[in-house]
XYZ file of C-alpha atoms in Angstrom:
577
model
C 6.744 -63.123 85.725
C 9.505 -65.544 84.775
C 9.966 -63.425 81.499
C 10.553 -60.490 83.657
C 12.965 -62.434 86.025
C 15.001 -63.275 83.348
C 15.343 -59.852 82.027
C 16.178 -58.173 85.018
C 19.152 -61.129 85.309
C 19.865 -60.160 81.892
C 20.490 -56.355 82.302
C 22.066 -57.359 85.814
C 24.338 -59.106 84.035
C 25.218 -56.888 81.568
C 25.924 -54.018 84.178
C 28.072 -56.349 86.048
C 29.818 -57.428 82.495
C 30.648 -53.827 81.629
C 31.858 -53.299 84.982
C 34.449 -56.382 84.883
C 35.679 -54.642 81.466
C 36.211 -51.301 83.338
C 37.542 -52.971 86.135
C 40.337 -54.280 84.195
C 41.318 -51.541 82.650
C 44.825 -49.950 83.449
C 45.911 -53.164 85.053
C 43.800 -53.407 87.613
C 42.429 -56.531 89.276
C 39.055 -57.968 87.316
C 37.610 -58.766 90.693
C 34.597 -57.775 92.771
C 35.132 -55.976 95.104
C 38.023 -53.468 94.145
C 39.584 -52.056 97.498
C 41.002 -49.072 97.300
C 42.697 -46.734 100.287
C 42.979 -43.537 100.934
C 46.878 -42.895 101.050
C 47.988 -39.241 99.439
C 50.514 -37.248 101.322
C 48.688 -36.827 104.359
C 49.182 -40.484 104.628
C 53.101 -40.545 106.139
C 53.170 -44.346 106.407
C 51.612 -44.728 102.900
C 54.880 -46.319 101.213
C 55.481 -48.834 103.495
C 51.913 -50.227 104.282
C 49.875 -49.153 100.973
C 53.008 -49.195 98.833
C 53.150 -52.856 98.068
C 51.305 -55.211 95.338
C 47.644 -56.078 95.935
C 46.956 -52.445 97.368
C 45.036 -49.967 95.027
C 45.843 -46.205 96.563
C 43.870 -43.504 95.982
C 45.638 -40.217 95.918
C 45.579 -37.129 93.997
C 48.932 -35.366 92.666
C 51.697 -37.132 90.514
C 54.884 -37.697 92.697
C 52.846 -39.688 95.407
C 51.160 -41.932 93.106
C 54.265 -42.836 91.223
C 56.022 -43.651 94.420
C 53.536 -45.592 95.506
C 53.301 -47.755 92.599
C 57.042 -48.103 91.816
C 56.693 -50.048 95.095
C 54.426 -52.110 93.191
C 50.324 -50.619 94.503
C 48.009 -49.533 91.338
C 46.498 -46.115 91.996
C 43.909 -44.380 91.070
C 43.038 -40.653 91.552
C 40.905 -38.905 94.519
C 39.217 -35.304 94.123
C 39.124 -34.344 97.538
C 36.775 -31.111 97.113
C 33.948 -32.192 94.777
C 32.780 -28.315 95.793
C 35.436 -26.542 93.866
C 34.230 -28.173 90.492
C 30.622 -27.816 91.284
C 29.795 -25.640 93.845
C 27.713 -26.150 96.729
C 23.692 -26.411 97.625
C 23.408 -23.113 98.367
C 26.085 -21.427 95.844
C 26.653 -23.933 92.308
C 28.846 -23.168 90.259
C 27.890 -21.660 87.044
C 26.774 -24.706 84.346
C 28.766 -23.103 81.656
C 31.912 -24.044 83.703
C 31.189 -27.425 84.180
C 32.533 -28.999 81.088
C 35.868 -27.262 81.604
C 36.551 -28.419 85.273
C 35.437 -32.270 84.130
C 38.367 -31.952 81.384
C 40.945 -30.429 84.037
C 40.199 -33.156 86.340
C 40.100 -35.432 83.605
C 43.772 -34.667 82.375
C 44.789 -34.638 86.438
C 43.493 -38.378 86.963
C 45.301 -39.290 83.777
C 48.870 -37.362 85.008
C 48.600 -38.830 87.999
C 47.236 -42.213 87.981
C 48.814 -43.153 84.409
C 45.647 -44.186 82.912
C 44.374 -43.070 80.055
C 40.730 -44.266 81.543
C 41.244 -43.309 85.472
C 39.223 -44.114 87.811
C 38.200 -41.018 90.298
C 37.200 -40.706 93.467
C 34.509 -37.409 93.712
C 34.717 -36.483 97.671
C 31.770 -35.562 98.482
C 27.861 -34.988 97.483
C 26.229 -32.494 99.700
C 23.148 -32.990 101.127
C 22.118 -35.973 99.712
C 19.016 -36.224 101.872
C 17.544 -33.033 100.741
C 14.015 -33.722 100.052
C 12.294 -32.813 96.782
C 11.300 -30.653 95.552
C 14.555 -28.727 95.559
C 15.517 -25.359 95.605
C 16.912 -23.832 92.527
C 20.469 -23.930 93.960
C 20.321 -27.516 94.934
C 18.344 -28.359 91.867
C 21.444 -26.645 89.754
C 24.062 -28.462 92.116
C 22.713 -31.579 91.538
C 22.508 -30.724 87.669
C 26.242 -30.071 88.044
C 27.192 -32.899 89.865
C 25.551 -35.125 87.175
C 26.948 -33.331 84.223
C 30.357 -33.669 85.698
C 29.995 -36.903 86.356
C 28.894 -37.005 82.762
C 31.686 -35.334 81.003
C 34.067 -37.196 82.451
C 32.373 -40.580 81.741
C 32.323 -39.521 77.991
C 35.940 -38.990 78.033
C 36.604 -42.625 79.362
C 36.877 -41.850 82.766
C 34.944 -43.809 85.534
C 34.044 -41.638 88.431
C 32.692 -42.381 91.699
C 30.385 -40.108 93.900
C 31.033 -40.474 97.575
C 28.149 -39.841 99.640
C 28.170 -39.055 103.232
C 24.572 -39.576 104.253
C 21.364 -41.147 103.701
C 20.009 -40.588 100.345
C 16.630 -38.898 99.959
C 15.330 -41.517 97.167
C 11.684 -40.196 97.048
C 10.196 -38.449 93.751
C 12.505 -36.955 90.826
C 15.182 -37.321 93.504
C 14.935 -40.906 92.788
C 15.622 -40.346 88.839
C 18.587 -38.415 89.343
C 20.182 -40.990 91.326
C 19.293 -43.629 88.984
C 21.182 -41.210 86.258
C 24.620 -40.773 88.088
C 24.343 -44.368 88.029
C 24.392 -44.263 84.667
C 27.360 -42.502 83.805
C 29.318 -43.829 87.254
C 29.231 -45.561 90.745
C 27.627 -43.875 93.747
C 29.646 -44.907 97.014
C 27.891 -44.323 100.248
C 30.212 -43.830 103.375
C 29.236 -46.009 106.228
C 30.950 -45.186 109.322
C 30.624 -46.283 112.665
C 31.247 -44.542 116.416
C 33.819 -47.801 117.300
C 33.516 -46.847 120.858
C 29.736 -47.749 121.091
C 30.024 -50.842 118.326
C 32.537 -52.316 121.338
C 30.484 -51.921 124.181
C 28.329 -54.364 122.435
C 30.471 -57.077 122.053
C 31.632 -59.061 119.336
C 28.698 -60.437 117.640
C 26.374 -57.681 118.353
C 28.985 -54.907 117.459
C 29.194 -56.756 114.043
C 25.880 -58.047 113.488
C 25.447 -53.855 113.787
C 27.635 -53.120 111.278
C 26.897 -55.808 108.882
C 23.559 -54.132 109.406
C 24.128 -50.757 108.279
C 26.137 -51.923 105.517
C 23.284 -54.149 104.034
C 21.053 -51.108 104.240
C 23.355 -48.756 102.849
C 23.614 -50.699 99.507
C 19.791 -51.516 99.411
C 18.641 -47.488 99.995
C 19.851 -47.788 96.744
C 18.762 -51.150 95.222
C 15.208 -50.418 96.200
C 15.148 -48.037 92.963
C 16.893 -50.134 90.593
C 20.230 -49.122 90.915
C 22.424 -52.457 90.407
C 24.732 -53.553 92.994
C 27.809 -53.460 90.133
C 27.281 -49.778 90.449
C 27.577 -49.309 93.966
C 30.248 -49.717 97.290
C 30.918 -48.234 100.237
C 33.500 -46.201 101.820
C 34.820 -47.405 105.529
C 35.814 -44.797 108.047
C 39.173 -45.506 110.262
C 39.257 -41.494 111.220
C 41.318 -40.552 114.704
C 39.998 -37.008 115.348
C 37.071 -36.890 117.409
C 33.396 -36.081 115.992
C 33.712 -37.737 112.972
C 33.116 -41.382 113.827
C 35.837 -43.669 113.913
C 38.318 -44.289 117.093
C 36.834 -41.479 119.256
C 38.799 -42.101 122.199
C 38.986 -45.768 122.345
C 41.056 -47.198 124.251
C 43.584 -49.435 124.538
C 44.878 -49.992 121.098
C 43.845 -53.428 121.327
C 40.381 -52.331 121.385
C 40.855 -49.953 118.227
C 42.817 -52.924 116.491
C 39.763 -55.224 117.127
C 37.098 -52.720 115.839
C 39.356 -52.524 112.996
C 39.255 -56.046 112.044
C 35.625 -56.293 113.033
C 34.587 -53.906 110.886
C 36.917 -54.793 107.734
C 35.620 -58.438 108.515
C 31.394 -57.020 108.143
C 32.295 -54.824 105.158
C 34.160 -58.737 103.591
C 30.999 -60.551 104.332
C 28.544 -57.352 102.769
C 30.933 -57.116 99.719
C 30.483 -60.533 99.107
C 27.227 -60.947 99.680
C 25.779 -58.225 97.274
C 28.493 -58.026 95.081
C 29.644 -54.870 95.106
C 31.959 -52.652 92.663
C 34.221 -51.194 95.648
C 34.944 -51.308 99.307
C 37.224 -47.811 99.989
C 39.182 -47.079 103.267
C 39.511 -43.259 104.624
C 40.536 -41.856 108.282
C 44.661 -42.696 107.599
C 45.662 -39.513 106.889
C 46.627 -36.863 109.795
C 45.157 -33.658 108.943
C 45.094 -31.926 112.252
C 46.567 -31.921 115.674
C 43.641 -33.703 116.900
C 43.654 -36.388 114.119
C 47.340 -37.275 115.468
C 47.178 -41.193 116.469
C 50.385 -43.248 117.472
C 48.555 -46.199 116.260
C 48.173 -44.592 112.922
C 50.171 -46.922 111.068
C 49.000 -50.254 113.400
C 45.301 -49.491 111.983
C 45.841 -49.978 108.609
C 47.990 -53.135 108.431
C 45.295 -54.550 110.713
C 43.277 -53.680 107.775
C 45.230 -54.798 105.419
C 45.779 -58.553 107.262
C 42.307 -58.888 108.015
C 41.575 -58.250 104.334
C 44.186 -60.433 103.179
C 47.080 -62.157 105.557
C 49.677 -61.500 102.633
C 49.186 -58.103 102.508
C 50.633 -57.305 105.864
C 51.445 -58.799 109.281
C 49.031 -57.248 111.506
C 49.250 -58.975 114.568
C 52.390 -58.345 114.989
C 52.219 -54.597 115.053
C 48.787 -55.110 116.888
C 50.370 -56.869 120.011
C 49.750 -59.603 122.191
C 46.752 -58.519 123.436
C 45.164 -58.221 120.223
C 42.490 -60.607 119.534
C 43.944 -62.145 116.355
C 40.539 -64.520 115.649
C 38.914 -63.895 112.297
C 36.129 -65.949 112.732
C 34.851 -64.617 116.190
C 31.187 -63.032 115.922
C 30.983 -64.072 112.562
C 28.665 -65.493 110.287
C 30.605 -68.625 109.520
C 28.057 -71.320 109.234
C 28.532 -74.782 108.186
C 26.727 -75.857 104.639
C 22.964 -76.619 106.088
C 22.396 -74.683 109.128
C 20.426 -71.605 109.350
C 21.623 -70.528 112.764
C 23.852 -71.269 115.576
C 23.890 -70.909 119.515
C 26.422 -72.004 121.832
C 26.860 -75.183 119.339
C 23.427 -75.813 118.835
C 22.506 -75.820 114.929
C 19.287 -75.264 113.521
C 19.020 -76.643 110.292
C 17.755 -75.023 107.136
C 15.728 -78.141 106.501
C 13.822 -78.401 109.723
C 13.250 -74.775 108.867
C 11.706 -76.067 105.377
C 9.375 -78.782 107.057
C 8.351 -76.584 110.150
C 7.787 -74.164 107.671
C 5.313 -76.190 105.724
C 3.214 -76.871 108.474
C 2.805 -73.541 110.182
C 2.258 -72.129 106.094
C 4.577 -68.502 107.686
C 8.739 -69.141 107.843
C 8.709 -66.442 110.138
C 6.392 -68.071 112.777
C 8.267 -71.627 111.823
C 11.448 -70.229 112.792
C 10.442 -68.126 116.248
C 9.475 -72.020 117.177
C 12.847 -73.632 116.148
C 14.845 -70.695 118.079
C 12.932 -71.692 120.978
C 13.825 -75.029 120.923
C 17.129 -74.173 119.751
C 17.418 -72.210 123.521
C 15.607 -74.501 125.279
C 17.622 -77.546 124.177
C 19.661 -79.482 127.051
C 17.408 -77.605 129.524
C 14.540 -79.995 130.707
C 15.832 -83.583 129.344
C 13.223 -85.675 127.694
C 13.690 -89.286 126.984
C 13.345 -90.629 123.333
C 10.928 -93.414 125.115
C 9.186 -90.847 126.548
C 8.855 -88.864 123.487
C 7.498 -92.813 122.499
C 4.724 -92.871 124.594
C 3.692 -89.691 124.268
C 2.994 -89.875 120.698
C 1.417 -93.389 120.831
C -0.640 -92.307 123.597
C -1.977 -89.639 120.798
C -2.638 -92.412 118.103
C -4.749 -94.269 120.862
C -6.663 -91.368 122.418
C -7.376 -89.262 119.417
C -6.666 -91.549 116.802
C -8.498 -94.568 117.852
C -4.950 -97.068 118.529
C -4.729 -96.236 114.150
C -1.364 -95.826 113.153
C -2.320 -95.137 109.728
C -5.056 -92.458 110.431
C -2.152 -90.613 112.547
C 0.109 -90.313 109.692
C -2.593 -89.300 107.442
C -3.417 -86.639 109.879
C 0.260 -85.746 109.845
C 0.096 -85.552 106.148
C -2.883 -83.430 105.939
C -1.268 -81.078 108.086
C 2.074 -81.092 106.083
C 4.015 -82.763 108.848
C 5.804 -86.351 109.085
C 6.696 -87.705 111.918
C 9.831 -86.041 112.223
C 8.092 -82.813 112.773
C 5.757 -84.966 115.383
C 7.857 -85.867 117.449
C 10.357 -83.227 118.176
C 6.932 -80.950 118.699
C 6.115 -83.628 121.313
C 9.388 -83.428 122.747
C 8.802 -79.491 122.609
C 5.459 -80.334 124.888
C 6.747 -82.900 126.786
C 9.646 -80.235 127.838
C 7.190 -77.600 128.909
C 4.981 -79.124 130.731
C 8.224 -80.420 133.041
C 9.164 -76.350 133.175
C 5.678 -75.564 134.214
C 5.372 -77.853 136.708
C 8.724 -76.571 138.465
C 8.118 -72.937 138.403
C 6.928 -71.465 141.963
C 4.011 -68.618 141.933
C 1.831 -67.617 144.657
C -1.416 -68.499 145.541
C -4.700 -66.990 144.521
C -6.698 -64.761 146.815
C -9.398 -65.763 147.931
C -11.130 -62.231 145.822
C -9.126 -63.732 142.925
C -10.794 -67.077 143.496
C -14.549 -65.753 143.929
C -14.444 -63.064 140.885
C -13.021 -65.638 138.293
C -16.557 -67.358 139.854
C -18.201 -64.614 138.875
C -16.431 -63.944 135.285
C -16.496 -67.451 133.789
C -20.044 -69.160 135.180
C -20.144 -70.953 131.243
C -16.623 -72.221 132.163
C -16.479 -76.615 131.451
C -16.069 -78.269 134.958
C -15.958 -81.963 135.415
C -15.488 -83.991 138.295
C -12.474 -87.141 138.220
C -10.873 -90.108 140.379
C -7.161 -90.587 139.229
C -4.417 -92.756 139.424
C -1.473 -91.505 140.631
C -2.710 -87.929 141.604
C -2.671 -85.247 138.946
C -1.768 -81.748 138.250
C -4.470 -80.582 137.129
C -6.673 -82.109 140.699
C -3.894 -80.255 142.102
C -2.143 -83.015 143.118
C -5.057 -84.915 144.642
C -6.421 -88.198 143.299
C -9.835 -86.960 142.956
C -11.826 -83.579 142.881
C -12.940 -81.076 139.940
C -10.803 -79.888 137.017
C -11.926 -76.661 134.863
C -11.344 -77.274 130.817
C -8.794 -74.190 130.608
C -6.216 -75.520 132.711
C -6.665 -79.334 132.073
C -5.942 -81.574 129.386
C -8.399 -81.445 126.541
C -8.367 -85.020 126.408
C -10.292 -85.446 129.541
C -13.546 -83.712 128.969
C -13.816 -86.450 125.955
C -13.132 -89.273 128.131
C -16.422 -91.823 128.716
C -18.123 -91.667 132.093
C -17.853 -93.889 134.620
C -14.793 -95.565 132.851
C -11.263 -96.324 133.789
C -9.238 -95.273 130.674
C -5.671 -95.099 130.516
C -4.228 -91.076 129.835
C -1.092 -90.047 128.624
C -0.041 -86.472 129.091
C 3.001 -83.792 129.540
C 3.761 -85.185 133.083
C 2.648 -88.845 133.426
C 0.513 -91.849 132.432
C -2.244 -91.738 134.555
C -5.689 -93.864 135.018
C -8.730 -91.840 134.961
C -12.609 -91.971 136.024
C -14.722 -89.511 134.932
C -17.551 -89.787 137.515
C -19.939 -87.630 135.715
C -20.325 -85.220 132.232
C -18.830 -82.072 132.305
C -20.728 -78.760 133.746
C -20.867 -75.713 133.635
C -18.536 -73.722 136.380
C -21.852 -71.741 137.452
C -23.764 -75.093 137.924
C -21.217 -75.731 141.124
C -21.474 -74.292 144.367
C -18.714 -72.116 144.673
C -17.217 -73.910 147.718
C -17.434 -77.321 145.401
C -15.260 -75.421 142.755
C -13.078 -73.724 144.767
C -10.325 -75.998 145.043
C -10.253 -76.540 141.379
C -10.499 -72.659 140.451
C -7.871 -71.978 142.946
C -5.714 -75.123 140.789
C -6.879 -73.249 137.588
C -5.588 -70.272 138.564
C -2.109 -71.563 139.817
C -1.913 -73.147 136.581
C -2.519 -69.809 134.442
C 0.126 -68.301 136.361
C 2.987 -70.782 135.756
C 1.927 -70.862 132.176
C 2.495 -67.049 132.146
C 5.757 -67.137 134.301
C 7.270 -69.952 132.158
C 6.173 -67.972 129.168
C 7.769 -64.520 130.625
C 11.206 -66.250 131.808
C 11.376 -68.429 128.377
C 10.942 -64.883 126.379
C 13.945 -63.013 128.577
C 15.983 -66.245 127.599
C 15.288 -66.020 123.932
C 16.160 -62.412 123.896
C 19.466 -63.010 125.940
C 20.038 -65.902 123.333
C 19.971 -63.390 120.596
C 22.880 -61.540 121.643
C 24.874 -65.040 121.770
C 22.915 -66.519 117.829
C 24.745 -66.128 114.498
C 22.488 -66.674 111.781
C 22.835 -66.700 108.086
C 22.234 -63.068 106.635
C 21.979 -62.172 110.209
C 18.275 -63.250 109.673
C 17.020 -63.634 113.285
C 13.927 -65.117 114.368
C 11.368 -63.079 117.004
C 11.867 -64.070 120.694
C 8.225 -65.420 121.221
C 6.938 -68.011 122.901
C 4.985 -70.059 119.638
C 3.968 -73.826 119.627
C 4.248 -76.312 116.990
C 0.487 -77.408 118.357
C -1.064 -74.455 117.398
C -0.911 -75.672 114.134
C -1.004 -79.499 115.122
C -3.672 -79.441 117.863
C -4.070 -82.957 117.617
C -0.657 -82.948 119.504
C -1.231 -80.936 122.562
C -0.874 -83.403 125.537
């Protein structure tokens, strides 16, 4: 296994070497990601926000690019109708023209972008989630799309397929994409409706994005295509139906989703590594796609990408947000999530995790306590007794047996004692939460249901919970501490539990439920009872705060735990009070 680790690093490597050498070529930056904008002659504003160093354009022509980078961008060259070279699904063109179209495009790119290797933008595969098997057209456009892609690769070109939906990676489908990767990068576009992203708010609207992008780069790592070989194409379109603005209003709103979304596509770049990150939607090709804020957009863009590239607040106005940290995942070294300045650290993660043997169930019980933290406050000498109560009723008064226990288990005391707290905590938020009483038909079929049910009968000083706050009477094993049905009879021991300290006489062993009268267990079924319902209401209001606490959590990779109620004494019984 580790020899196959190391050569998948190896060949990883070596993509991502050979893409650093093309990257460099024809000046251009030897950095990951390259970001490149749309900005040919639909593009009015182009010279004075793309035209500038640091921007690469892409545009197709010669006059345009040259004007752009006398004002010091790099360009490189965008086919906008991949069709005319190829054909389409339905209609290819014929093979035999193939080669000739890759050299006319070829000598184009090199006219235009002054590169004798260009770099070419291919707008745009059709139906790229056409299941296999294909028909003969689509079979011979997708044989044309590669061979392009091919010819133009052998004459030093790099070319870039731009992809505007989810790609059907099942069967020989999955071998042809694996192939254009071969000869050149595949570039998914991942647009966004920026209505709808707002409505959710800041972190959800990004954690959304962020989202999308991740899975738009791994539809393609899931069948070996390297991450040096792929990017993504952002969408900042003004005409309706094509994602983008669609109506939204004010322009401080637009500006925002603007940053927001140049900020997720930052944070996916970087975190997969990616070849590219392109920008389309600035240029005005209809009536419809006319936006006064046309030019605003894109030096929010550019600002948010880099502050030196343009002053975006300033054309953004005052009521533009101008935070670039808002809703983002901007943790400090060591903490796996964040809520409303809580931290969760990544080690309690690591020694939860070792106890409960699942990460996933480890952290569903630190986002609880994360969420429940400041709620119910729990002293540390509480927290104290508790736990030493537990070395003297289940451990005998043995120090050392309770840490071996703890060992066993994977736990230290660490791990103890902030699950105590977490019990310690609950069983105060129990105890406060009002439900109704149990029918009396509720009282006398739970009679009926459970006649093998433990009962046994106690004195106890102060009164108890689990008596229903009476100093004597019958408690059922369900809804009492487990503790007590291993208590010696006819003894006053001293019990530690959730609520209290309490001194307790078991006046007899425990009995079946059916062995009672029902009128001599109806008091304690009826406390039962009340008890199962405020575990189920606490459990039912803790779950709707969890979920609401999502919306408010950045976590690292957006990697957010499930909003159940779980218990660190599941796997530590030992603990339960």
């Amino acid at each position: 296994m580790r020899t196959a680790a190391v050569i998948v690093l190896v060949l990883l490597g070596a993509f991502a070497s050979a893409h650093r050498a093309e990257a460099a070529a024809c000046g251009l930056p030897d950095t990951t990601p390259l970001w490149i904008d749309f900005a040919d002659g639909s593009v009015t504003f182009r010279d004075p926000v793309f035209g500038k160093p640091g921007v690469i354009a892409a545009s197709a022509g010669t006059a345009v690019p040259a004007a752009l980078r006398t004002e010091g961008a790099q360009t490189v060259y965008w086919q906008m109708k991949l069709g005319a070279l190829v054909g389409t699904t339905t209609a290819p063109a014929d093979p035999t023209t193939v080669a000739g179209a890759a050299q006319k495009l070829f000598d184009q790119a090199v006219a235009s972008s002054g590169c004798p290797t260009p770099l070419i933008a291919l707008n745009e595969l059709n139906g790229a989630s056409t299941t296999t098997p294909w028909t003969t057209t689509n079979a011979q456009y997708r044989a044309n799309v590669l061979e392009l892609m091919r010819q133009l690769a052998g004459r030093g070109a790099r070319p870039f397929l731009l992809v505007n939906s989810a790609p059907y990676t099942g069967g020989e489908a999955a071998d042809w994409w694996r192939q254009v990767s071969q000869v050149g990068d595949i570039v998914p576009e991942v647009y966004f409706n920026a209505p709808v992203v707002m409505r959710q708010g800041v972190i959800l609207g990004s954690r959304r994005m962020r989202t999308v992008l991740r899975a738009s780069i791994a539809a393609y790592t899931a069948i070996g295509i390297p991450v040096a070989k792929l990017g993504f194409v952002l969408g900042f379109q003004s005409g309706p139906g094509a994602g983008g603005r669609e109506g939204l209003q004010p322009s401080s709103n637009w500006f925002e989703f603007t940053k927001l979304y140049t900020l997720a596509a930052k944070r996916i770049a970087a975190e997969f590594g990616v070849a590219t990150v392109w920008t389309w939607g600035w240029g005005t090709f209809s009536v419809a796609g006319a936006d006064a804020d046309k030019q605003a957009a894109p030096c929010v863009y550019l600002w948010t990408r880099d502050q030196s590239l343009c002053d975006g607040p300033a054309l953004a106005g005052a009521d533009f947000p101008a935070s670039l940290t808002e809703g983002q995942i901007a943790l400090p070294q060591g903490v796996q999530c964040r809520l409303d300045g809580k931290s969760m650290l990544q080690t309690d993660l690591s020694r939860l995790a070792a106890v409960t043997h699942d990460r996933d169930v480890a952290f569903t019980i630190l986002f609880g306590r994360l969420v429940s933290t400041g709620l119910v406050g729990v002293p540390a000498g509480r927290i104290r007794q508790a736990e030493q109560a537990i070395v003297d009723g289940r451990f005998a008064g043995s120090r050392s047996a309770y840490n071996a226990a703890l060992a066993k288990a994977g736990a230290n005391a660490h791990v103890a004692r902030a699950a105590i707290a977490d019990e310690l905590q609950r069983a105060q938020a129990e105890a406060a939460m009002r439900v109704p009483a149990p029918s009396g038909a509720q009282i006398q079929s739970f009679y009926a249901a459970y006649p093998d049910t433990l009962v046994r009968q106690f004195k106890v000083k102060p009164a108890a919970p689990w008596l229903g706050n009476r100093t004597s009477g019958f408690a059922l094993a369900p809804a009492a501490p487990a503790g007590l049905f291993r208590l010696p009879s006819a003894v006053a021991s001293p019990f530690t539990v959730g609520l209290g300290s309490y001194t307790v006489t078991p006046l007899d062993r425990a009995l079946p439920l059916g062995a009672l009268p029902l009128d001599a267990a109806w008091a304690a079924i009826r406390t039962a009872l009340r008890s199962f319902a405020r575990t189920q209401a606490y459990e039912d209001a803790a779950r709707k705060r969890y979920e609401s606490a999502l919306n408010r959590t950045i976590c690292l990779r957006d990697d957010l735990p499930d909003p159940a109620v779980l218990e660190v004494s599941t796997y530590l019984p030992f603990l339960a009070l």
